[in-house]
CSV table of C-alpha atoms in Angstrom, one decimal:
chain,number,residue,atom,x,y,z
A,1,MET,CA,-42.1,10.6,-4.7
A,2,ASN,CA,-42.1,7.0,-3.7
A,3,PRO,CA,-39.3,6.3,-1.1
A,4,PHE,CA,-37.9,3.3,-3.1
A,5,ARG,CA,-37.7,5.4,-6.3
A,6,ARG,CA,-36.1,8.3,-4.3
A,7,ARG,CA,-33.4,5.9,-2.8
A,8,THR,CA,-32.7,4.4,-6.2
A,9,LEU,CA,-32.3,7.9,-7.8
A,10,LEU,CA,-30.0,9.0,-4.9
A,11,SER,CA,-28.0,5.8,-5.4
A,12,PHE,CA,-27.5,6.4,-9.1
A,13,THR,CA,-26.6,10.0,-8.5
A,14,ALA,CA,-24.0,9.0,-6.0
A,15,ILE,CA,-22.5,6.4,-8.4
A,16,ALA,CA,-22.4,8.9,-11.2
A,17,LEU,CA,-20.7,11.6,-9.0
A,18,SER,CA,-18.2,9.1,-7.7
A,19,ALA,CA,-17.3,8.0,-11.3
A,20,ALA,CA,-16.6,11.7,-12.3
A,21,LEU,CA,-14.3,12.4,-9.3
A,22,PRO,CA,-10.6,11.7,-9.5
A,23,VAL,CA,-9.8,8.7,-7.3
A,24,GLN,CA,-6.4,8.1,-5.6
A,25,ALA,CA,-5.5,4.5,-5.2
A,26,ALA,CA,-5.3,3.7,-1.5
A,27,ASP,CA,-1.6,2.7,-1.8
A,28,ASP,CA,-0.5,5.7,-3.9
A,29,PRO,CA,1.7,7.6,-1.5
A,30,ARG,CA,1.9,11.4,-1.6
A,31,VAL,CA,5.0,13.3,-0.7
A,32,LEU,CA,5.3,17.0,0.2
A,33,LEU,CA,8.5,18.9,-1.0
A,34,LYS,CA,8.8,22.1,1.0
A,35,THR,CA,11.1,24.4,-0.9
A,36,ASN,CA,12.3,27.9,-0.3
A,37,VAL,CA,10.1,28.8,-3.4
A,38,GLY,CA,6.9,27.0,-2.3
A,39,ASP,CA,5.4,23.6,-1.7
A,40,ILE,CA,5.1,20.8,-4.3
A,41,VAL,CA,2.9,17.8,-3.7
A,42,LEU,CA,3.8,14.6,-5.5
A,43,GLU,CA,1.6,11.5,-6.0
A,44,LEU,CA,3.6,8.4,-6.7
A,45,ASN,CA,2.5,5.4,-8.7
A,46,ARG,CA,3.3,2.4,-6.7
A,47,GLU,CA,1.4,0.1,-9.1
A,48,LYS,CA,3.3,0.9,-12.2
A,49,ALA,CA,6.6,1.9,-10.7
A,50,PRO,CA,7.0,-0.1,-7.5
A,51,VAL,CA,10.8,-0.1,-7.4
A,52,SER,CA,11.2,3.6,-8.1
A,53,THR,CA,8.5,4.5,-5.7
A,54,GLU,CA,9.9,2.4,-2.9
A,55,ASN,CA,13.4,3.8,-3.6
A,56,PHE,CA,12.2,7.4,-3.5
A,57,LEU,CA,10.2,6.8,-0.3
A,58,GLN,CA,13.2,5.3,1.4
A,59,TYR,CA,15.2,8.5,0.6
A,60,VAL,CA,12.3,10.6,1.9
A,61,LYS,CA,11.9,8.7,5.2
A,62,SER,CA,15.7,8.7,5.8
A,63,GLY,CA,15.7,12.5,5.4
A,64,HIS,CA,18.1,12.4,2.5
A,65,TYR,CA,16.3,15.1,0.5
A,66,ASN,CA,16.2,17.6,3.4
A,67,GLY,CA,18.6,20.4,2.6
A,68,THR,CA,19.2,19.3,-1.0
A,69,ILE,CA,18.7,21.5,-3.9
A,70,PHE,CA,17.3,21.6,-7.5
A,71,HIS,CA,20.9,21.7,-8.9
A,72,ARG,CA,20.0,21.5,-12.6
A,73,VAL,CA,17.4,23.7,-14.2
A,74,ILE,CA,17.0,23.6,-18.0
A,75,PRO,CA,14.2,25.9,-19.4
A,76,GLY,CA,11.8,24.1,-21.7
A,77,PHE,CA,12.9,20.7,-20.4
A,78,MET,CA,13.1,19.9,-16.6
A,79,ILE,CA,14.2,20.7,-13.1
A,80,GLN,CA,16.5,18.1,-11.4
A,81,GLY,CA,17.2,17.7,-7.7
A,82,GLY,CA,17.8,15.3,-4.8
A,83,GLY,CA,21.6,14.8,-5.0
A,84,PHE,CA,23.5,17.9,-4.0
A,85,SER,CA,23.7,20.1,-0.9
A,86,ALA,CA,23.4,23.9,-1.3
A,87,ASN,CA,27.1,24.1,-1.6
A,88,MET,CA,27.2,21.6,-4.5
A,89,GLN,CA,28.5,18.7,-2.4
A,90,GLU,CA,27.1,15.4,-3.8
A,91,LYS,CA,25.4,13.3,-1.2
A,92,GLN,CA,26.1,9.6,-0.6
A,93,THR,CA,23.4,7.2,-2.0
A,94,ARG,CA,22.4,3.7,-1.8
A,95,ALA,CA,22.9,1.2,-4.7
A,96,PRO,CA,21.3,2.0,-8.1
A,97,ILE,CA,17.9,0.6,-8.8
A,98,ARG,CA,16.4,-1.2,-11.8
A,99,ASN,CA,15.1,1.0,-14.7
A,100,GLU,CA,11.4,0.9,-14.9
A,101,ALA,CA,10.9,3.1,-17.9
A,102,SER,CA,8.9,0.4,-19.7
A,103,ASN,CA,6.0,0.8,-17.2
A,104,GLY,CA,3.8,2.7,-19.6
A,105,LEU,CA,4.0,6.1,-17.7
A,106,ARG,CA,5.1,8.9,-19.9
A,107,ASN,CA,7.5,11.8,-19.4
A,108,ASP,CA,4.7,14.4,-19.7
A,109,ALA,CA,4.7,17.9,-18.1
A,110,TYR,CA,4.7,17.8,-14.3
A,111,THR,CA,5.6,14.1,-14.0
A,112,ILE,CA,8.5,13.0,-11.8
A,113,ALA,CA,11.1,10.6,-13.1
A,114,MET,CA,14.4,9.0,-12.0
A,115,ALA,CA,17.5,10.8,-13.1
A,116,ARG,CA,20.4,8.6,-14.2
A,117,THR,CA,23.7,8.7,-16.1
A,118,GLY,CA,24.3,7.2,-19.5
A,119,ASN,CA,24.0,3.8,-17.8
A,120,PRO,CA,20.3,2.9,-17.9
A,121,GLN,CA,20.6,1.1,-14.5
A,122,SER,CA,22.3,3.9,-12.6
A,123,ALA,CA,19.4,5.8,-10.9
A,124,THR,CA,19.8,6.3,-7.2
A,125,ALA,CA,18.4,9.4,-5.4
A,126,GLN,CA,18.3,12.1,-8.0
A,127,PHE,CA,15.0,12.8,-9.7
A,128,PHE,CA,13.6,15.3,-12.2
A,129,ILE,CA,10.3,17.0,-12.9
A,130,ASN,CA,9.4,17.4,-16.5
A,131,THR,CA,8.4,21.0,-17.3
A,132,ARG,CA,7.0,20.0,-20.7
A,133,ASP,CA,6.1,16.9,-22.5
A,134,ASN,CA,9.4,15.1,-23.2
A,135,ALA,CA,8.4,12.1,-25.4
A,136,PHE,CA,12.0,11.4,-26.4
A,137,LEU,CA,12.6,10.3,-22.8
A,138,ASN,CA,9.8,7.7,-22.9
A,139,TYR,CA,10.7,4.0,-23.2
A,140,PRO,CA,12.5,2.9,-25.3
A,141,GLY,CA,14.1,6.4,-25.6
A,142,GLN,CA,17.1,7.1,-27.6
A,143,ASP,CA,19.2,4.5,-25.8
A,144,GLY,CA,16.8,1.6,-25.8
A,145,TRP,CA,15.7,2.3,-22.2
A,146,GLY,CA,14.3,5.7,-21.5
A,147,TYR,CA,13.7,7.4,-18.2
A,148,ALA,CA,11.4,5.9,-15.5
A,149,VAL,CA,8.4,8.1,-14.5
A,150,PHE,CA,7.1,7.2,-11.1
A,151,GLY,CA,4.6,9.9,-10.2
A,152,LYS,CA,3.3,13.3,-10.9
A,153,VAL,CA,2.9,16.8,-9.3
A,154,ILE,CA,-0.6,17.2,-8.1
A,155,LYS,CA,-0.2,20.5,-6.3
A,156,GLY,CA,2.4,23.3,-6.7
A,157,MET,CA,2.6,23.3,-10.5
A,158,ASN,CA,3.1,27.1,-10.0
A,159,VAL,CA,6.1,26.4,-7.9
A,160,VAL,CA,7.6,24.2,-10.6
A,161,ASP,CA,6.9,27.0,-13.0
A,162,LYS,CA,8.8,29.5,-10.8
A,163,ILE,CA,11.8,27.1,-10.4
A,164,LYS,CA,12.0,26.5,-14.2
A,165,GLN,CA,12.5,30.3,-14.7
A,166,VAL,CA,15.3,30.9,-12.3
A,167,PRO,CA,18.6,32.2,-13.7
A,168,THR,CA,21.3,29.6,-14.0
A,169,GLY,CA,25.0,29.5,-14.6
A,170,THR,CA,28.0,27.2,-14.2
A,171,VAL,CA,29.4,26.2,-10.8
A,172,GLY,CA,32.7,24.3,-11.1
A,173,PRO,CA,32.0,21.5,-13.6
A,174,TYR,CA,28.2,21.7,-13.3
A,175,GLN,CA,26.1,23.7,-15.8
A,176,ASP,CA,22.5,24.9,-15.5
A,177,VAL,CA,22.9,25.5,-11.7
A,178,PRO,CA,20.5,28.1,-10.2
A,179,LEU,CA,22.4,31.2,-9.2
A,180,GLN,CA,20.3,31.4,-6.1
A,181,PRO,CA,19.9,28.0,-4.5
A,182,VAL,CA,16.5,26.4,-4.8
A,183,ILE,CA,16.4,24.4,-1.6
A,184,ILE,CA,14.3,21.4,-0.7
A,185,GLN,CA,13.9,22.3,2.9
A,186,SER,CA,12.1,19.0,3.7
A,187,ALA,CA,10.5,16.0,2.0
A,188,SER,CA,7.8,14.2,3.9
A,189,LEU,CA,5.2,11.5,3.4
A,190,ILE,CA,1.7,13.0,3.9
A,191,ASN,CA,-0.4,9.9,3.6
Protein backbone atom coordinates (compact mmCIF):
# COMPACT_ATOMS: atom_id res chain seq x y z
CA MET A 1 0.00 0.00 0.00
CA ASN A 2 1.24 3.46 -0.85
CA PRO A 3 2.54 5.31 2.29
CA PHE A 4 0.37 8.41 1.65
CA ARG A 5 -2.79 6.33 1.32
CA ARG A 6 -1.86 4.34 4.44
CA ARG A 7 -1.33 7.54 6.51
CA THR A 8 -4.65 8.93 5.24
CA LEU A 9 -6.47 5.73 6.12
CA LEU A 10 -4.91 5.71 9.60
CA SER A 11 -5.88 9.38 10.10
CA PHE A 12 -9.50 8.74 9.13
CA THR A 13 -9.60 5.68 11.41
CA ALA A 14 -8.25 7.73 14.34
CA ILE A 15 -10.82 10.48 13.72
CA ALA A 16 -13.66 7.96 13.53
CA LEU A 17 -12.56 6.25 16.75
CA SER A 18 -12.16 9.51 18.64
CA ALA A 19 -15.66 10.60 17.61
CA ALA A 20 -17.10 7.37 19.00
CA LEU A 21 -15.42 7.63 22.42
CA PRO A 22 -17.01 9.65 25.24
CA VAL A 23 -15.07 12.82 25.83
CA GLN A 24 -14.79 14.63 29.13
CA ALA A 25 -14.48 18.38 28.82
CA ALA A 26 -11.12 19.49 30.17
CA ASP A 27 -12.79 21.62 32.81
CA ASP A 28 -15.43 19.10 33.96
CA PRO A 29 -14.25 18.19 37.46
CA ARG A 30 -14.65 14.74 38.92
CA VAL A 31 -15.28 14.07 42.59
CA LEU A 32 -14.83 10.80 44.47
CA LEU A 33 -17.29 10.13 47.29
CA LYS A 34 -15.87 7.35 49.45
CA THR A 35 -18.71 5.85 51.48
CA ASN A 36 -18.95 2.94 53.90
CA VAL A 37 -20.99 1.18 51.18
CA GLY A 38 -18.52 1.82 48.32
CA ASP A 39 -17.19 4.54 46.05
CA ILE A 40 -19.17 6.90 43.82
CA VAL A 41 -17.49 9.05 41.15
CA LEU A 42 -19.30 12.19 40.03
CA GLU A 43 -18.61 14.22 36.90
CA LEU A 44 -19.76 17.81 37.33
CA ASN A 45 -20.97 20.02 34.50
CA ARG A 46 -19.20 23.34 34.95
CA GLU A 47 -20.40 24.67 31.58
CA LYS A 48 -24.15 24.31 32.21
CA ALA A 49 -24.14 24.64 36.02
CA PRO A 50 -21.20 26.89 36.96
CA VAL A 51 -22.65 28.22 40.22
CA SER A 52 -23.77 24.83 41.56
CA THR A 53 -20.52 23.17 40.47
CA GLU A 54 -18.32 25.81 42.13
CA ASN A 55 -20.46 25.69 45.27
CA PHE A 56 -20.17 21.89 45.50
CA LEU A 57 -16.42 22.02 44.87
CA GLN A 58 -15.93 24.60 47.64
CA TYR A 59 -17.67 22.26 50.07
CA VAL A 60 -15.54 19.33 48.81
CA LYS A 61 -12.27 21.27 49.16
CA SER A 62 -13.16 22.53 52.65
CA GLY A 63 -13.82 18.95 53.86
CA HIS A 64 -17.46 19.76 54.63
CA TYR A 65 -18.79 16.44 53.27
CA ASN A 66 -16.28 14.26 55.14
CA GLY A 67 -18.21 12.37 57.82
CA THR A 68 -21.64 13.45 56.61
CA ILE A 69 -24.32 10.91 55.78
CA PHE A 70 -26.96 10.13 53.23
CA HIS A 71 -29.68 11.19 55.65
CA ARG A 72 -32.71 10.79 53.41
CA VAL A 73 -33.36 7.74 51.23
CA ILE A 74 -36.66 7.41 49.40
CA PRO A 75 -37.00 4.25 47.27
CA GLY A 76 -37.97 4.93 43.68
CA PHE A 77 -36.95 8.59 44.00
CA MET A 78 -33.57 9.70 45.34
CA ILE A 79 -30.83 9.56 47.99
CA GLN A 80 -29.95 12.83 49.74
CA GLY A 81 -26.83 13.80 51.66
CA GLY A 82 -24.27 16.40 52.52
CA GLY A 83 -25.91 18.20 55.42
CA PHE A 84 -25.92 16.03 58.54
CA SER A 85 -23.36 14.21 60.68
CA ALA A 86 -23.87 10.54 61.59
CA ASN A 87 -25.69 11.61 64.79
CA MET A 88 -28.13 13.76 62.74
CA GLN A 89 -26.57 17.09 63.69
CA GLU A 90 -27.04 19.61 60.87
CA LYS A 91 -23.79 21.13 59.66
CA GLN A 92 -23.20 24.85 59.21
CA THR A 93 -23.27 26.05 55.60
CA ARG A 94 -22.40 29.10 53.56
CA ALA A 95 -25.04 31.39 52.06
CA PRO A 96 -27.56 29.90 49.59
CA ILE A 97 -26.81 29.94 45.87
CA ARG A 98 -28.81 30.90 42.79
CA ASN A 99 -31.09 28.18 41.40
CA GLU A 100 -29.72 26.96 38.03
CA ALA A 101 -32.50 24.49 37.18
CA SER A 102 -33.13 26.22 33.83
CA ASN A 103 -29.73 25.03 32.54
CA GLY A 104 -31.18 22.25 30.35
CA LEU A 105 -29.84 19.36 32.47
CA ARG A 106 -32.53 16.88 33.45
CA ASN A 107 -33.22 15.05 36.71
CA ASP A 108 -32.58 11.66 35.14
CA ALA A 109 -31.43 8.54 36.97
CA TYR A 110 -27.91 8.86 38.41
CA THR A 111 -27.73 12.65 38.07
CA ILE A 112 -26.80 14.84 41.03
CA ALA A 113 -28.82 17.93 41.88
CA MET A 114 -28.93 20.61 44.56
CA ALA A 115 -31.35 19.94 47.39
CA ARG A 116 -33.35 22.90 48.69
CA THR A 117 -36.35 23.86 50.76
CA GLY A 118 -39.61 25.21 49.34
CA ASN A 119 -37.69 28.41 48.65
CA PRO A 120 -36.20 27.94 45.15
CA GLN A 121 -33.13 30.02 46.08
CA SER A 122 -32.25 28.09 49.27
CA ALA A 123 -29.70 25.47 48.10
CA THR A 124 -26.50 25.33 50.15
CA ALA A 125 -24.53 22.10 50.78
CA GLN A 126 -27.12 19.34 50.52
CA PHE A 127 -27.44 17.41 47.29
CA PHE A 128 -29.34 14.41 46.02
CA ILE A 129 -28.73 11.68 43.48
CA ASN A 130 -31.78 10.73 41.45
CA THR A 131 -32.37 6.98 41.52
CA ARG A 132 -34.85 7.16 38.64
CA ASP A 133 -35.91 9.69 36.03
CA ASN A 134 -37.71 12.44 37.97
CA ALA A 135 -39.05 14.67 35.19
CA PHE A 136 -41.35 16.50 37.61
CA LEU A 137 -38.21 18.05 39.20
CA ASN A 138 -37.01 19.54 35.89
CA TYR A 139 -37.38 23.23 35.19
CA PRO A 140 -39.94 24.74 35.58
CA GLY A 141 -41.04 22.00 37.96
CA GLN A 142 -44.19 22.24 39.99
CA ASP A 143 -43.17 25.55 41.57
CA GLY A 144 -41.91 27.44 38.52
CA TRP A 145 -38.27 26.64 39.32
CA GLY A 146 -37.38 22.95 39.53
CA TYR A 147 -34.21 21.44 40.99
CA ALA A 148 -30.76 22.22 39.56
CA VAL A 149 -28.85 19.26 38.15
CA PHE A 150 -25.10 19.88 38.05
CA GLY A 151 -23.54 16.52 37.26
CA LYS A 152 -23.89 12.77 37.03
CA VAL A 153 -22.61 9.54 38.51
CA ILE A 154 -20.06 8.01 36.14
CA LYS A 155 -18.87 5.16 38.41
CA GLY A 156 -20.52 3.50 41.36
CA MET A 157 -24.09 3.21 40.11
CA ASN A 158 -24.12 -0.14 41.94
CA VAL A 159 -23.29 1.74 45.16
CA VAL A 160 -26.17 4.17 44.57
CA ASP A 161 -28.37 1.12 43.99
CA LYS A 162 -27.26 -0.39 47.33
CA ILE A 163 -27.94 2.86 49.19
CA LYS A 164 -31.42 3.28 47.69
CA GLN A 165 -32.40 -0.11 49.17
CA VAL A 166 -31.32 0.43 52.79
CA PRO A 167 -34.02 0.17 55.47
CA THR A 168 -35.17 3.57 56.73
CA GLY A 169 -37.17 4.99 59.60
CA THR A 170 -37.88 8.16 61.54
CA VAL A 171 -35.21 9.82 63.68
CA GLY A 172 -36.58 12.73 65.70
CA PRO A 173 -38.40 14.97 63.22
CA TYR A 174 -36.67 13.41 60.20
CA GLN A 175 -38.26 10.71 58.04
CA ASP A 176 -36.67 8.30 55.54
CA VAL A 177 -33.41 8.15 57.53
CA PRO A 178 -31.28 5.02 56.99
CA LEU A 179 -31.42 2.83 60.11
CA GLN A 180 -27.70 2.11 59.67
CA PRO A 181 -25.79 5.29 58.73
CA VAL A 182 -24.56 5.52 55.14
CA ILE A 183 -21.47 7.63 55.72
CA ILE A 184 -19.60 9.79 53.21
CA GLN A 185 -16.17 9.07 54.65
CA SER A 186 -14.49 11.54 52.31
CA ALA A 187 -15.16 13.65 49.24
CA SER A 188 -12.20 14.61 47.08
CA LEU A 189 -11.46 16.17 43.72
CA ILE A 190 -9.79 13.56 41.51
CA ASN A 191 -8.88 15.68 38.48
